[in-house]
Coordinates of C-alpha atoms in Angstrom, one line a residue:
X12 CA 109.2 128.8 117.5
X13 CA 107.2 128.2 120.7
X14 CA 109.5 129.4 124.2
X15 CA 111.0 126.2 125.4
X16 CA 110.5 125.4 129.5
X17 CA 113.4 126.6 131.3
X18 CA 115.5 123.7 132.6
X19 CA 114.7 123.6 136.5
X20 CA 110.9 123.4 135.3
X21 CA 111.6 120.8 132.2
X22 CA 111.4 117.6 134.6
X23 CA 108.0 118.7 136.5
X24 CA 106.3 119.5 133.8
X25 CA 107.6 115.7 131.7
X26 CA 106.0 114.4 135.1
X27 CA 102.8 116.6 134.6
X28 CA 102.8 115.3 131.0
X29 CA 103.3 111.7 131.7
X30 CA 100.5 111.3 134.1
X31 CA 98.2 112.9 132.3
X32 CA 98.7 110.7 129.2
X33 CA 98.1 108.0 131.0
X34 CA 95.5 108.7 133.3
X35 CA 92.5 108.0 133.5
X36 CA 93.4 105.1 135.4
X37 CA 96.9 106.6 137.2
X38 CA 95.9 108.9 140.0
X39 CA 99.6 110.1 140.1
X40 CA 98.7 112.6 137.2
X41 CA 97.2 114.9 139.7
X42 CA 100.4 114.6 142.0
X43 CA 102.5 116.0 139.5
X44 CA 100.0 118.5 138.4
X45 CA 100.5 119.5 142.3
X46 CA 103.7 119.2 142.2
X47 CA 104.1 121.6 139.0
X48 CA 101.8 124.3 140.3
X49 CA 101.3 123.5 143.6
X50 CA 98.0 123.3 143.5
X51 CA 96.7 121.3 146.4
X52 CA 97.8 119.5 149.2
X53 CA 96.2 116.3 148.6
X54 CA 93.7 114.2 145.9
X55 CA 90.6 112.1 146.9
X56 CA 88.8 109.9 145.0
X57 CA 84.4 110.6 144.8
X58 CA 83.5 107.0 144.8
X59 CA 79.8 108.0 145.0
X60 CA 80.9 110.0 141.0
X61 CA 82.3 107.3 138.8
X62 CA 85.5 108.9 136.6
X63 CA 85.2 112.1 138.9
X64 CA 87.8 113.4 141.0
X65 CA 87.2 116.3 143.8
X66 CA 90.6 118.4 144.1
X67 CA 91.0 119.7 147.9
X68 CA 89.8 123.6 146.9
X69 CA 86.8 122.4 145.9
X70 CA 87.6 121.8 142.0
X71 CA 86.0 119.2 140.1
X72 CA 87.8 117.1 137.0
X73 CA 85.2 114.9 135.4
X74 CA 87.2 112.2 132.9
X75 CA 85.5 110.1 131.2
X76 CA 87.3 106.6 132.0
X77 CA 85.9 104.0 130.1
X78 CA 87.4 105.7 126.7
X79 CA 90.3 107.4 128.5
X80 CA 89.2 110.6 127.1
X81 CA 89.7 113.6 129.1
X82 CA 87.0 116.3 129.5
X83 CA 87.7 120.0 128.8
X84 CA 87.4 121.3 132.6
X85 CA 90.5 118.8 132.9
X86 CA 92.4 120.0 130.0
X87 CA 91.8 123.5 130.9
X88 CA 93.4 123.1 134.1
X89 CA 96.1 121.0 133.0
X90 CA 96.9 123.9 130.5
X91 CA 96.6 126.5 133.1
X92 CA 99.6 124.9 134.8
X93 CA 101.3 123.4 131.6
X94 CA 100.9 126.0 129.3
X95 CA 100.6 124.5 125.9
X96 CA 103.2 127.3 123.7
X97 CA 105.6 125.2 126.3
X98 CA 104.7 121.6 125.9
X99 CA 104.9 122.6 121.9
X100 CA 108.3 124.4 122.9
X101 CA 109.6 121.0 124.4
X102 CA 109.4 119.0 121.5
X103 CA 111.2 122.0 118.9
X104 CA 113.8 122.5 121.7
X105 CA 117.1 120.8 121.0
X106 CA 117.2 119.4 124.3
X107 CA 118.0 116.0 125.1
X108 CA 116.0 114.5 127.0
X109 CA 115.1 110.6 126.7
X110 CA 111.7 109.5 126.4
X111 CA 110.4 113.4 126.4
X112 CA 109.5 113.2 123.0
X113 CA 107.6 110.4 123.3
X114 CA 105.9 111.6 126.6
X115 CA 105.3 115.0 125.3
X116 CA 103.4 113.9 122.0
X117 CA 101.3 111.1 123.9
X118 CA 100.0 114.2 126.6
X119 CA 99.4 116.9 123.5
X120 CA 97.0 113.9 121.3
X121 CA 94.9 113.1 124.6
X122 CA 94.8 117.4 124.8
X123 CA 93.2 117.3 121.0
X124 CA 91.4 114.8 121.4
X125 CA 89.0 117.0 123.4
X126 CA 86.5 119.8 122.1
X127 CA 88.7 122.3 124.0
X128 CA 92.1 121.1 123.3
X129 CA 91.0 121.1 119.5
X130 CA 89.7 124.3 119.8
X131 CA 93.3 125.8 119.9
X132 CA 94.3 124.1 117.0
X133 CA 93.6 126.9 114.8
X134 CA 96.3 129.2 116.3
X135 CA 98.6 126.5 116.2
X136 CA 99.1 125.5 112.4
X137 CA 102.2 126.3 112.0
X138 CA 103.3 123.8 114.3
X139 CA 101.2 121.6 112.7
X140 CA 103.1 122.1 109.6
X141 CA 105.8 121.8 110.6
X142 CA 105.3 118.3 112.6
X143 CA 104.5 116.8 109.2
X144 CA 107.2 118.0 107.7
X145 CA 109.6 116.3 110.8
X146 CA 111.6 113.4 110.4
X147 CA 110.5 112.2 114.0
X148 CA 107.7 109.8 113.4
X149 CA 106.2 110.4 117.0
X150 CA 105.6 114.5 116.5
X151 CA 104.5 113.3 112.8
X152 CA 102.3 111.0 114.3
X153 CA 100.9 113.8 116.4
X154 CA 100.6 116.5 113.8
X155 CA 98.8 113.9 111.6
X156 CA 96.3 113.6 114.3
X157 CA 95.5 116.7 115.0
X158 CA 94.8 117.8 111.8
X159 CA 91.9 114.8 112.3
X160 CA 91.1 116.4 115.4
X161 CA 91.3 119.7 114.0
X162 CA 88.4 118.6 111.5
X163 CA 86.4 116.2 113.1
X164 CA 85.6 118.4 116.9
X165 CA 86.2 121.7 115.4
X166 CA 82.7 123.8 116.2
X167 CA 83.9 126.2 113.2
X168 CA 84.1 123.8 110.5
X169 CA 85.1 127.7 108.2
X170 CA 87.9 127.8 110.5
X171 CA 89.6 124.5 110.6
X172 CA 89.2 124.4 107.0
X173 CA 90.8 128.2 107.0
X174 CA 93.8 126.3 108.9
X175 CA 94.3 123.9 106.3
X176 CA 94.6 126.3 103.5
X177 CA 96.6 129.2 105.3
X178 CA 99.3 126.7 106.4
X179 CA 99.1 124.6 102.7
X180 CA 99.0 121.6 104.9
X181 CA 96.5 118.9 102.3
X182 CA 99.9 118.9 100.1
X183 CA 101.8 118.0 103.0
X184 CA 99.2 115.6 104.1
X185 CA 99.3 113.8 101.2
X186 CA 103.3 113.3 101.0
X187 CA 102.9 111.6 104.6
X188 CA 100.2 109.6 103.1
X189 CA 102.5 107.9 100.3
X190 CA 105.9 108.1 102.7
X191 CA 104.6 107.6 105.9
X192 CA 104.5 104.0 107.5
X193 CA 101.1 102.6 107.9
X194 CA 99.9 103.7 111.3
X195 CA 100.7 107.4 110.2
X196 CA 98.7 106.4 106.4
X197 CA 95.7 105.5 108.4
X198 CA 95.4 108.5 110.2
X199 CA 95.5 110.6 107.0
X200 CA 92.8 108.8 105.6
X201 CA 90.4 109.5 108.2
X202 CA 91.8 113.3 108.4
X203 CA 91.6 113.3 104.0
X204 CA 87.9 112.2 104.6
X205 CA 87.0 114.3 107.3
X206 CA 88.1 117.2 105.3
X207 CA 86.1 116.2 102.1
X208 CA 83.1 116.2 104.3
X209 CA 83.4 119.2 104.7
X210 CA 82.0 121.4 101.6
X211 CA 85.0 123.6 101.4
X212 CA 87.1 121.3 102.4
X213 CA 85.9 118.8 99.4
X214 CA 86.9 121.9 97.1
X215 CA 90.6 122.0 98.1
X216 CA 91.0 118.4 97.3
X217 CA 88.8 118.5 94.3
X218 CA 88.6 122.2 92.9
X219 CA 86.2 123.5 91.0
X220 CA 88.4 124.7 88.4
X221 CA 90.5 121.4 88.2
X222 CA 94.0 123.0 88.8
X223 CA 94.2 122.2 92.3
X224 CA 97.8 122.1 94.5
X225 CA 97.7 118.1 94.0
X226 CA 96.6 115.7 91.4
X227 CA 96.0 112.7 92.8
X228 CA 96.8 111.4 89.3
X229 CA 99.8 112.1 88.5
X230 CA 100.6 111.4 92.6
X231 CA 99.9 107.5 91.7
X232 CA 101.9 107.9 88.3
X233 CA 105.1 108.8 90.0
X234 CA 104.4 106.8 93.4
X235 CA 105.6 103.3 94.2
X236 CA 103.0 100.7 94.1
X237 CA 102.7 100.5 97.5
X238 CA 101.8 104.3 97.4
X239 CA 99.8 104.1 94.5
X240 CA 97.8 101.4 97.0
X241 CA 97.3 103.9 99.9
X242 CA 96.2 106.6 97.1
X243 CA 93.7 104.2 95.7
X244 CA 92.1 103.6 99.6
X245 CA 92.1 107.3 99.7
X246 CA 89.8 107.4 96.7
X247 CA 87.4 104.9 97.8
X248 CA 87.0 106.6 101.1
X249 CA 86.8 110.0 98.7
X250 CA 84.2 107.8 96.5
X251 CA 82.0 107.5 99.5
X252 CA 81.3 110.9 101.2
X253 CA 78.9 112.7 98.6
X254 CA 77.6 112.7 95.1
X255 CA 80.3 115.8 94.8
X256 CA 83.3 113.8 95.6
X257 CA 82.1 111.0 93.4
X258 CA 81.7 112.8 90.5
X259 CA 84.6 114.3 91.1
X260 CA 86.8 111.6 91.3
X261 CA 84.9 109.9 87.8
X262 CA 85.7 113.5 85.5
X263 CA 88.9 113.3 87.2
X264 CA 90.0 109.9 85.4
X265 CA 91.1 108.7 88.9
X266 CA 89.4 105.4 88.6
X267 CA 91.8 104.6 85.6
X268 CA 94.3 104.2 88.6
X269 CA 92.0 100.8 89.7
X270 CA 92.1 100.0 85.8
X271 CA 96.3 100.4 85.4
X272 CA 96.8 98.6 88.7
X273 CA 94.5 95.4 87.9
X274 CA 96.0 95.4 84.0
X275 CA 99.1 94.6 85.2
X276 CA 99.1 91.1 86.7
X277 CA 102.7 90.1 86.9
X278 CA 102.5 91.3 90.6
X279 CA 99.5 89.3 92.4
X280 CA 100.2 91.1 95.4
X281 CA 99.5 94.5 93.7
X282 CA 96.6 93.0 91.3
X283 CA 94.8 91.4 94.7
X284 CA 95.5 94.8 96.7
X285 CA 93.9 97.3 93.9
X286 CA 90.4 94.6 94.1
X287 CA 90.6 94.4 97.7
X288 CA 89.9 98.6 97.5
X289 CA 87.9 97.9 94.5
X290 CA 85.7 95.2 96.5
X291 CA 85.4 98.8 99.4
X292 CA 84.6 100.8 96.8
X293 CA 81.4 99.1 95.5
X294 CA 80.3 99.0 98.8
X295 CA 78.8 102.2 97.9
X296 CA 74.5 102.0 96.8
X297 CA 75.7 104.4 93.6
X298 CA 78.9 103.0 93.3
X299 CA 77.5 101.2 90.1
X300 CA 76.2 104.7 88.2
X301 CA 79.9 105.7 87.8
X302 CA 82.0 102.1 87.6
X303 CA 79.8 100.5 85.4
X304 CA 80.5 103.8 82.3
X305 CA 84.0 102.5 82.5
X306 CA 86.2 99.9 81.7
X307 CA 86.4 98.4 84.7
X308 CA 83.6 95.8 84.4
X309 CA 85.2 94.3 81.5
X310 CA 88.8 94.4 82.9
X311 CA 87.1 92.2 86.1
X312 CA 85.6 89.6 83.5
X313 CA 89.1 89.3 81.9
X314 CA 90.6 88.6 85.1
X315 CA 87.8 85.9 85.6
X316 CA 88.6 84.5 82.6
X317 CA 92.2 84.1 83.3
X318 CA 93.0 80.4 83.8
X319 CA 96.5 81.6 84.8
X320 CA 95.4 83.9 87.4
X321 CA 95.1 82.5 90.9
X322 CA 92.2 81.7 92.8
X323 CA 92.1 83.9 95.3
X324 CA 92.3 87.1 93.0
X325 CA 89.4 85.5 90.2
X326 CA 87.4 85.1 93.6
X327 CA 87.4 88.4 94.6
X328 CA 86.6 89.8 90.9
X329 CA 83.7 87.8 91.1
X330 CA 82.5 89.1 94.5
X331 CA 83.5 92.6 93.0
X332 CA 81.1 91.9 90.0
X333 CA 78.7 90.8 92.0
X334 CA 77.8 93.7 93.9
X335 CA 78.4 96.0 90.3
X336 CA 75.5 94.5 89.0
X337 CA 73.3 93.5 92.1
X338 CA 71.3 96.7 91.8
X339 CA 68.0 96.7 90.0
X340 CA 69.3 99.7 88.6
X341 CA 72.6 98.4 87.2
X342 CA 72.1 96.7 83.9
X343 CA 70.2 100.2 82.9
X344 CA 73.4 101.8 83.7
X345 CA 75.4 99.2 81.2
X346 CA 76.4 100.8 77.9
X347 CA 74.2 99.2 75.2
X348 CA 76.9 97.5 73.2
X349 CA 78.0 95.8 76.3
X350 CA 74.4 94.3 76.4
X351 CA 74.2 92.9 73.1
X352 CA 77.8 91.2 73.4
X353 CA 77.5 87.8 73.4
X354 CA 81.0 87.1 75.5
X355 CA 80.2 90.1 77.7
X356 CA 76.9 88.5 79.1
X357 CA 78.1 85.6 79.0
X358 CA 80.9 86.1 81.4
X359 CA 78.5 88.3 84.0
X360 CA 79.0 87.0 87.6
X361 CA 76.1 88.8 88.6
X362 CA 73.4 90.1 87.1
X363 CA 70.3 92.3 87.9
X364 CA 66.9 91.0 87.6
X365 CA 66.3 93.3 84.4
X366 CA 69.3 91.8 83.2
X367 CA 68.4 88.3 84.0
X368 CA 65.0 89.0 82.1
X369 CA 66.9 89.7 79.1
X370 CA 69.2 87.6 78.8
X371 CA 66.8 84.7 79.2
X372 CA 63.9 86.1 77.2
X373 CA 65.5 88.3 74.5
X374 CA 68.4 86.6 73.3
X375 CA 70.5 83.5 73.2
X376 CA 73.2 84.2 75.2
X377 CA 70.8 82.7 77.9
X378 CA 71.5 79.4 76.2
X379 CA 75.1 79.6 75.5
X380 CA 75.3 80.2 79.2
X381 CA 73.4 76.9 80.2
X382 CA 75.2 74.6 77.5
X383 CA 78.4 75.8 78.5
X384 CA 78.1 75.0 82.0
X385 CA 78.1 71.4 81.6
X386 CA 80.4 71.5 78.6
X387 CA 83.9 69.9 80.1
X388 CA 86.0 70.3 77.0
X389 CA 87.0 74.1 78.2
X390 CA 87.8 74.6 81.6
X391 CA 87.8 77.9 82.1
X392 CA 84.9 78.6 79.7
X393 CA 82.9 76.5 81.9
X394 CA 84.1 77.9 85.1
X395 CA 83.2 80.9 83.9
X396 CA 79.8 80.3 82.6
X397 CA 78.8 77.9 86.0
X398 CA 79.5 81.8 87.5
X399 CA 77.4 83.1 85.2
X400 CA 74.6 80.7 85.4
X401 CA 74.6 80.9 89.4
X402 CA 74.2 84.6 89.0
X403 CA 71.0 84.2 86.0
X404 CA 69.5 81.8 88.8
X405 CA 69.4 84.8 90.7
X406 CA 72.0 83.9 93.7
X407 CA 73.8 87.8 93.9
X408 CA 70.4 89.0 94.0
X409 CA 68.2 89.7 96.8
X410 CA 66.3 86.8 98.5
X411 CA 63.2 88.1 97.3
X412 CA 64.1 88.9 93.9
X413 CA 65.4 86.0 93.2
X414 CA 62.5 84.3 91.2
X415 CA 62.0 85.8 87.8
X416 CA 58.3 86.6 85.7
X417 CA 56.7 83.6 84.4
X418 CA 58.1 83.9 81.0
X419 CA 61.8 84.5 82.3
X420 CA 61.3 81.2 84.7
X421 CA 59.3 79.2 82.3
X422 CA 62.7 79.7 79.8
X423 CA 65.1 79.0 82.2
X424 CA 63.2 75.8 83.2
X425 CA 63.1 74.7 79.2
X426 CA 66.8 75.5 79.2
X427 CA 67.7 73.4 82.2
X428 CA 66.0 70.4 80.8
X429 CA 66.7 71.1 77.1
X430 CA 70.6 70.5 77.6
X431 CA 69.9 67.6 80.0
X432 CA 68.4 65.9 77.4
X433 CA 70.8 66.8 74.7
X434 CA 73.5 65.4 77.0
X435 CA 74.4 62.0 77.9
X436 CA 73.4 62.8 81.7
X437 CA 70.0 63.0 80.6
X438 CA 68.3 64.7 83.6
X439 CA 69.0 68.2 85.6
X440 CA 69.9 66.3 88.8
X441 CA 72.7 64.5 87.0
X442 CA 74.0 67.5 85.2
X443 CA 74.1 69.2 88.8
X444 CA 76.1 66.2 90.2
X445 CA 78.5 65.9 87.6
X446 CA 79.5 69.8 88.5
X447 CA 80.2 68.9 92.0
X448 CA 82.2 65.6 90.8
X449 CA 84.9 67.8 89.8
X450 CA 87.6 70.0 90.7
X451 CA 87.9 72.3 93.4
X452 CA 87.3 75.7 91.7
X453 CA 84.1 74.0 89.6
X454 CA 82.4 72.3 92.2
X455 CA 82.3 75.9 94.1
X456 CA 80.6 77.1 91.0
X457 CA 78.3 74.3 91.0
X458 CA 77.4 74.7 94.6
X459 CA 76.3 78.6 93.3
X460 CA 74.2 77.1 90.5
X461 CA 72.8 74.8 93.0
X462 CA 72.1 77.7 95.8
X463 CA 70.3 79.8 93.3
X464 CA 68.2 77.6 91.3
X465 CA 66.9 75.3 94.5
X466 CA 64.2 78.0 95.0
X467 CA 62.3 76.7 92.3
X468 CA 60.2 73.9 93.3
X469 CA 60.9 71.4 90.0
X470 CA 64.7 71.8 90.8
X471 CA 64.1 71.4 94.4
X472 CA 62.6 68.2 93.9
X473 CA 65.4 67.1 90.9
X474 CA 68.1 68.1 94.1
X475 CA 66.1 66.5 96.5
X476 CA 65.9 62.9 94.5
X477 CA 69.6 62.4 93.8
X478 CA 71.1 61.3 97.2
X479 CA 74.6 61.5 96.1
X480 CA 74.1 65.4 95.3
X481 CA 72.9 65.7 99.1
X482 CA 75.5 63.5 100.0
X483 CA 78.1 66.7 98.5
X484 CA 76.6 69.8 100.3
X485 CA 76.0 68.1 103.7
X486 CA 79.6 66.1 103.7
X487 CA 81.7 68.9 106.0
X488 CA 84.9 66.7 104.8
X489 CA 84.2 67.6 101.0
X490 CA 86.5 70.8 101.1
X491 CA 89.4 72.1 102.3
X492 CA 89.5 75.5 102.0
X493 CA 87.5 78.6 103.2
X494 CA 85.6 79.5 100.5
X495 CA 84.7 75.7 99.5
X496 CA 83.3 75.3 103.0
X497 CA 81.5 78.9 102.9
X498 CA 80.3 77.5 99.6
X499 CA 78.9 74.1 100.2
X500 CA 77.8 75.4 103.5
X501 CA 75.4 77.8 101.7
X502 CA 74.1 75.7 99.5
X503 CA 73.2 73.4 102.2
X504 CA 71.2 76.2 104.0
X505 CA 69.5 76.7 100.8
X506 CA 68.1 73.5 99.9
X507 CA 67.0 73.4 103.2
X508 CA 65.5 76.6 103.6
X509 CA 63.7 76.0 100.5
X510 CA 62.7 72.5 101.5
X511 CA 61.0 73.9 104.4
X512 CA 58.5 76.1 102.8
X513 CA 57.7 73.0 100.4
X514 CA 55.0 70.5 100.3
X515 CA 58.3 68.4 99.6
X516 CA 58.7 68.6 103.3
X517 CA 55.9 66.3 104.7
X518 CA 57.0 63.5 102.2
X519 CA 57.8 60.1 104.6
X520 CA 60.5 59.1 101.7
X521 CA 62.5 62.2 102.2
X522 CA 62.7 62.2 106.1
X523 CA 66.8 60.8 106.3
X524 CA 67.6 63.3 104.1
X525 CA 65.9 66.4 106.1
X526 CA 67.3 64.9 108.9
X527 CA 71.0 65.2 107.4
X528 CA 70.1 68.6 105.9
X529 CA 68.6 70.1 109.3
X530 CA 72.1 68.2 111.2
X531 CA 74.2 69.9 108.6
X532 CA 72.9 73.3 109.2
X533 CA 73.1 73.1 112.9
X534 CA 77.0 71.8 112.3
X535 CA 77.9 75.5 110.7
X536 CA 80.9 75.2 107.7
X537 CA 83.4 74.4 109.1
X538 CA 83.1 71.5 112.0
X539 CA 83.0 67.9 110.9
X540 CA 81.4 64.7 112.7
X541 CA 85.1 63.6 113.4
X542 CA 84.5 61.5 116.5
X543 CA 86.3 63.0 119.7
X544 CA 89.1 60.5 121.0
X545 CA 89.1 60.7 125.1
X546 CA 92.6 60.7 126.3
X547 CA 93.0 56.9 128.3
X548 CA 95.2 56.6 131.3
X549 CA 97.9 54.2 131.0
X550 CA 99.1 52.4 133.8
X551 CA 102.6 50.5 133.3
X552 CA 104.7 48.1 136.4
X553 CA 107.9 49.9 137.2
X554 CA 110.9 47.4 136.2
X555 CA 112.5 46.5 139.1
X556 CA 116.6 46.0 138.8

């Protein structure tokens, strides 16, 4: 328990504190720091020394004002005056005081948030303990953040982590992370990170020996699903900040969590909040060496399968997919009896160029992939293999890995035009339109196919002699939603892009239709040609009685 000011100094030193949370930018902080200590007689601004301030007695207090950080010179004096054991004594008095609380914790975060106010942290963990143990959300608040600070401007990285461990304070830091509101959840993320980037700090949250203090697993099991939600952000920051912390988080089964949360489906809040972290997650370059050994590939081809599901949540398990197996690496990483499963391929949304290769050279799931696309008498089959196909054509990949071997491209050119002739369309170009002649969620999936197989010259000029397909992607009316504009947007940009590099580009009969490509482009995917209406005065004879 820290000695509390006495009570004829209490309302100088709330002064002190005030100002000095706000300031930069409220010269009165120095008043009251006079009028505390009685310092000096008077404060004069340096013009000639932007965010410096000369005290009369020759002191200088350099702040930096753009960030409204405070520099340690100015916290050391401000503690000299306003010793910190009392500022900390203030908020565990019992006092009364309105607003102190408040004013108090706002004055100690700006003296953390410096290299010297941090510095003292490690003397002070008991009141950091004890702050996140508080029902007052303002001194959690604090202690939340200066554990971050603790960690992240510590110059003894031994001895912040030392704090953590003496005073048991990860444990505690994790019950504010799945009780806490959000601002406070936030905070321990950053502060959770910090700390695994730190080698012994990675070892109190993942132990060498596996039995450490908290189990993140069994955390989630007993935790709402909100909870289980913040836990799951917690390990996809984790999942990012080494190989260590990676692995760790793989032989700890924690990325079953992701698996039990997108399972359950009755709740599309909670299914779309588990991929949203998901979607983070594979963000990482490795993140597909470890996902891609679980089950979690398969569960996010069941969910884009799932006719029931909504939209929204089959869109982002696609995106999710997408950057699993974007890597050149990733179908390497797939176990083998995923490969040769039919229905597995078949319901990729994105695949490797190693993957593509297979697929279209060494089996036949290539072909059940094509026919199926243009196959209207299963909906979602077809939705899901136009996904499929968008991703063979090479569409998730890289720009420049796109195009296939000639043996992989030779196949998926016999492909294109074997099923166009086997159908009543006939040609590519028709079986292309007829995708974008249907429903919302299809023609999406047909603008993909469209995007990725327009860098091949023989579809390019298939696209390119159907005026009704160019009619779609450069029509800004056509959709109504986000990712239908995003969608047709793209594939105008790529027909175009394409077009440009092509001998197709200097021939007189397709010069209309560059010019509506090159006008579509410039509109961006979302503004449309409506005609702008001018407002018209009218002038109307007052009646007369």
């Amino acid at each position: 328990m820290e000695p509390s000011p006495a009570p004829g100094e209490l309302g100088a030193m709330l002064q002190a504190a005030g100002d000095f949370a706000s300031y930069p930018g409220n010269a009165p902080f120095l008043t009251s720091l006079r009028i505390w200590a009685e310092l000096v007689a008077r404060v004069v601004w340096r013009a000639a020394v932007p965010g410096s301030l000369l005290l009369a007695g020759g002191v200088l207090l350099v702040s930096d004002r753009e960030n409204g950080l405070h520099s340690d010179d100015t916290v050391r004096q401000f503690l000299e005056r306003c010793p910190l054991p009392k500022l900390l004594g203030a908020l565990q008095s019992q006092v009364d005081v309105p607003g102190m609380v408040e004013t108090v914790t706002e004055c100690l975060d700006k003296v953390f948030s410096s290299i010297y106010g941090a510095s003292l942290l490690p003397s002070y963990g008991a009141f950091i303990q004890a702050g996140l143990l508080t029902d007052s959300k303002d001194i959690r608040k604090l202690a939340c953040k200066a554990v971050l600070h603790l960690l992240d401007k510590a110059e003894d990285s031994a001895a912040a982590v030392e704090t953590v461990v003496q005073h048991n304070l990860y444990p505690v830091l994790i019950n504010c992370l799945i009780e806490g509101d959000e601002e406070i959840s936030a905070i321990i993320l950053d502060a959770v990170k910090r700390l695994a980037e730190i080698p012994k700090g990675a070892e109190i949250i993942f132990p060498p020996d596996g039995q450490g203090s908290v189990q993140l697993g069994k955390v989630a099991a007993q935790s709402s699903s909100l909870a289980r939600i913040r836990i799951l952000s917690l390990i996809a920051k984790l999942f990012t900040v080494s190989s260590y912390t990676a692995t760790a988080i793989r032989d700890s089964n924690l990325l079953s969590i992701f698996e039990d949360e997108i399972k359950d489906r009755r709740d599309m809040l909670k299914t779309l909040s588990a991929l949203e972290v998901l979607y983070e997650l594979v963000e990482h370059p490795h993140s597909n060496i470890f996902l891609l050994k679980t089950n979690l590939l398969q569960l996010i081809i069941d969910v884009i399968n799932d006719s029931s599901a909504d939209s929204v949540i089959r869109s982002r398990a696609a995106l999710i997919s997408g950057r699993l197996l974007s890597s050149a690496d990733a179908f390497m990483a797939i176990d083998q009896s995923c490969k040769t499963h039919p229905y597995c391929l078949f319901d990729f949304m994105a695949i490797a160029t190693k993957g593509a290769h297979f697929l279209l050279t060494s089996s036949n799931a290539a072909r059940h992939v094509v026919e199926s696309s243009f196959d209207r008498q299963g909906r979602g089959r077809q939705l899901a293999a136009l996904h499929a196909f968008g991703s063979i054509c090479g569409v998730d990949r890289q720009e420049d890995q796109m195009k296939l071997d000639g043996q992989a491209e030779e196949c998926l050119k016999r492909l294109v035009y074997n099923t166009a002739a086997n159908s009543s369309k006939l040609t590519p170009s028709a079986l292309l339109l007829s995708t974008l002649q249907q429903d919302p969620d299809i023609r999406i999936a047909g603008y993909r196919v469209i995007s990725g197989l327009v860098v091949r010259e023989w579809c390019l000029r298939e696209v390119c002699l159907n005026s009704e397909i160019i009619s779609f992607v450069t029509d800004p009316t056509m959709e109504t939603t986000k990712i239908g504009m995003e969608a047709r947007y793209n594939c105008c940009v790529a027909i175009n892009k394409s077009l440009s590099s092509s001998h197709l580009l200097h021939e007189k009969s397709l010069a209309e239709l560059i010019g509506k490509l090159n006008d579509a482009v410039r509109r961006g995917p979302y503004l449309s040609e409506r005609k702008r209406v001018e407002a018209q005065p009218v002038v109307v004879p007052a009646e007369r009685f």
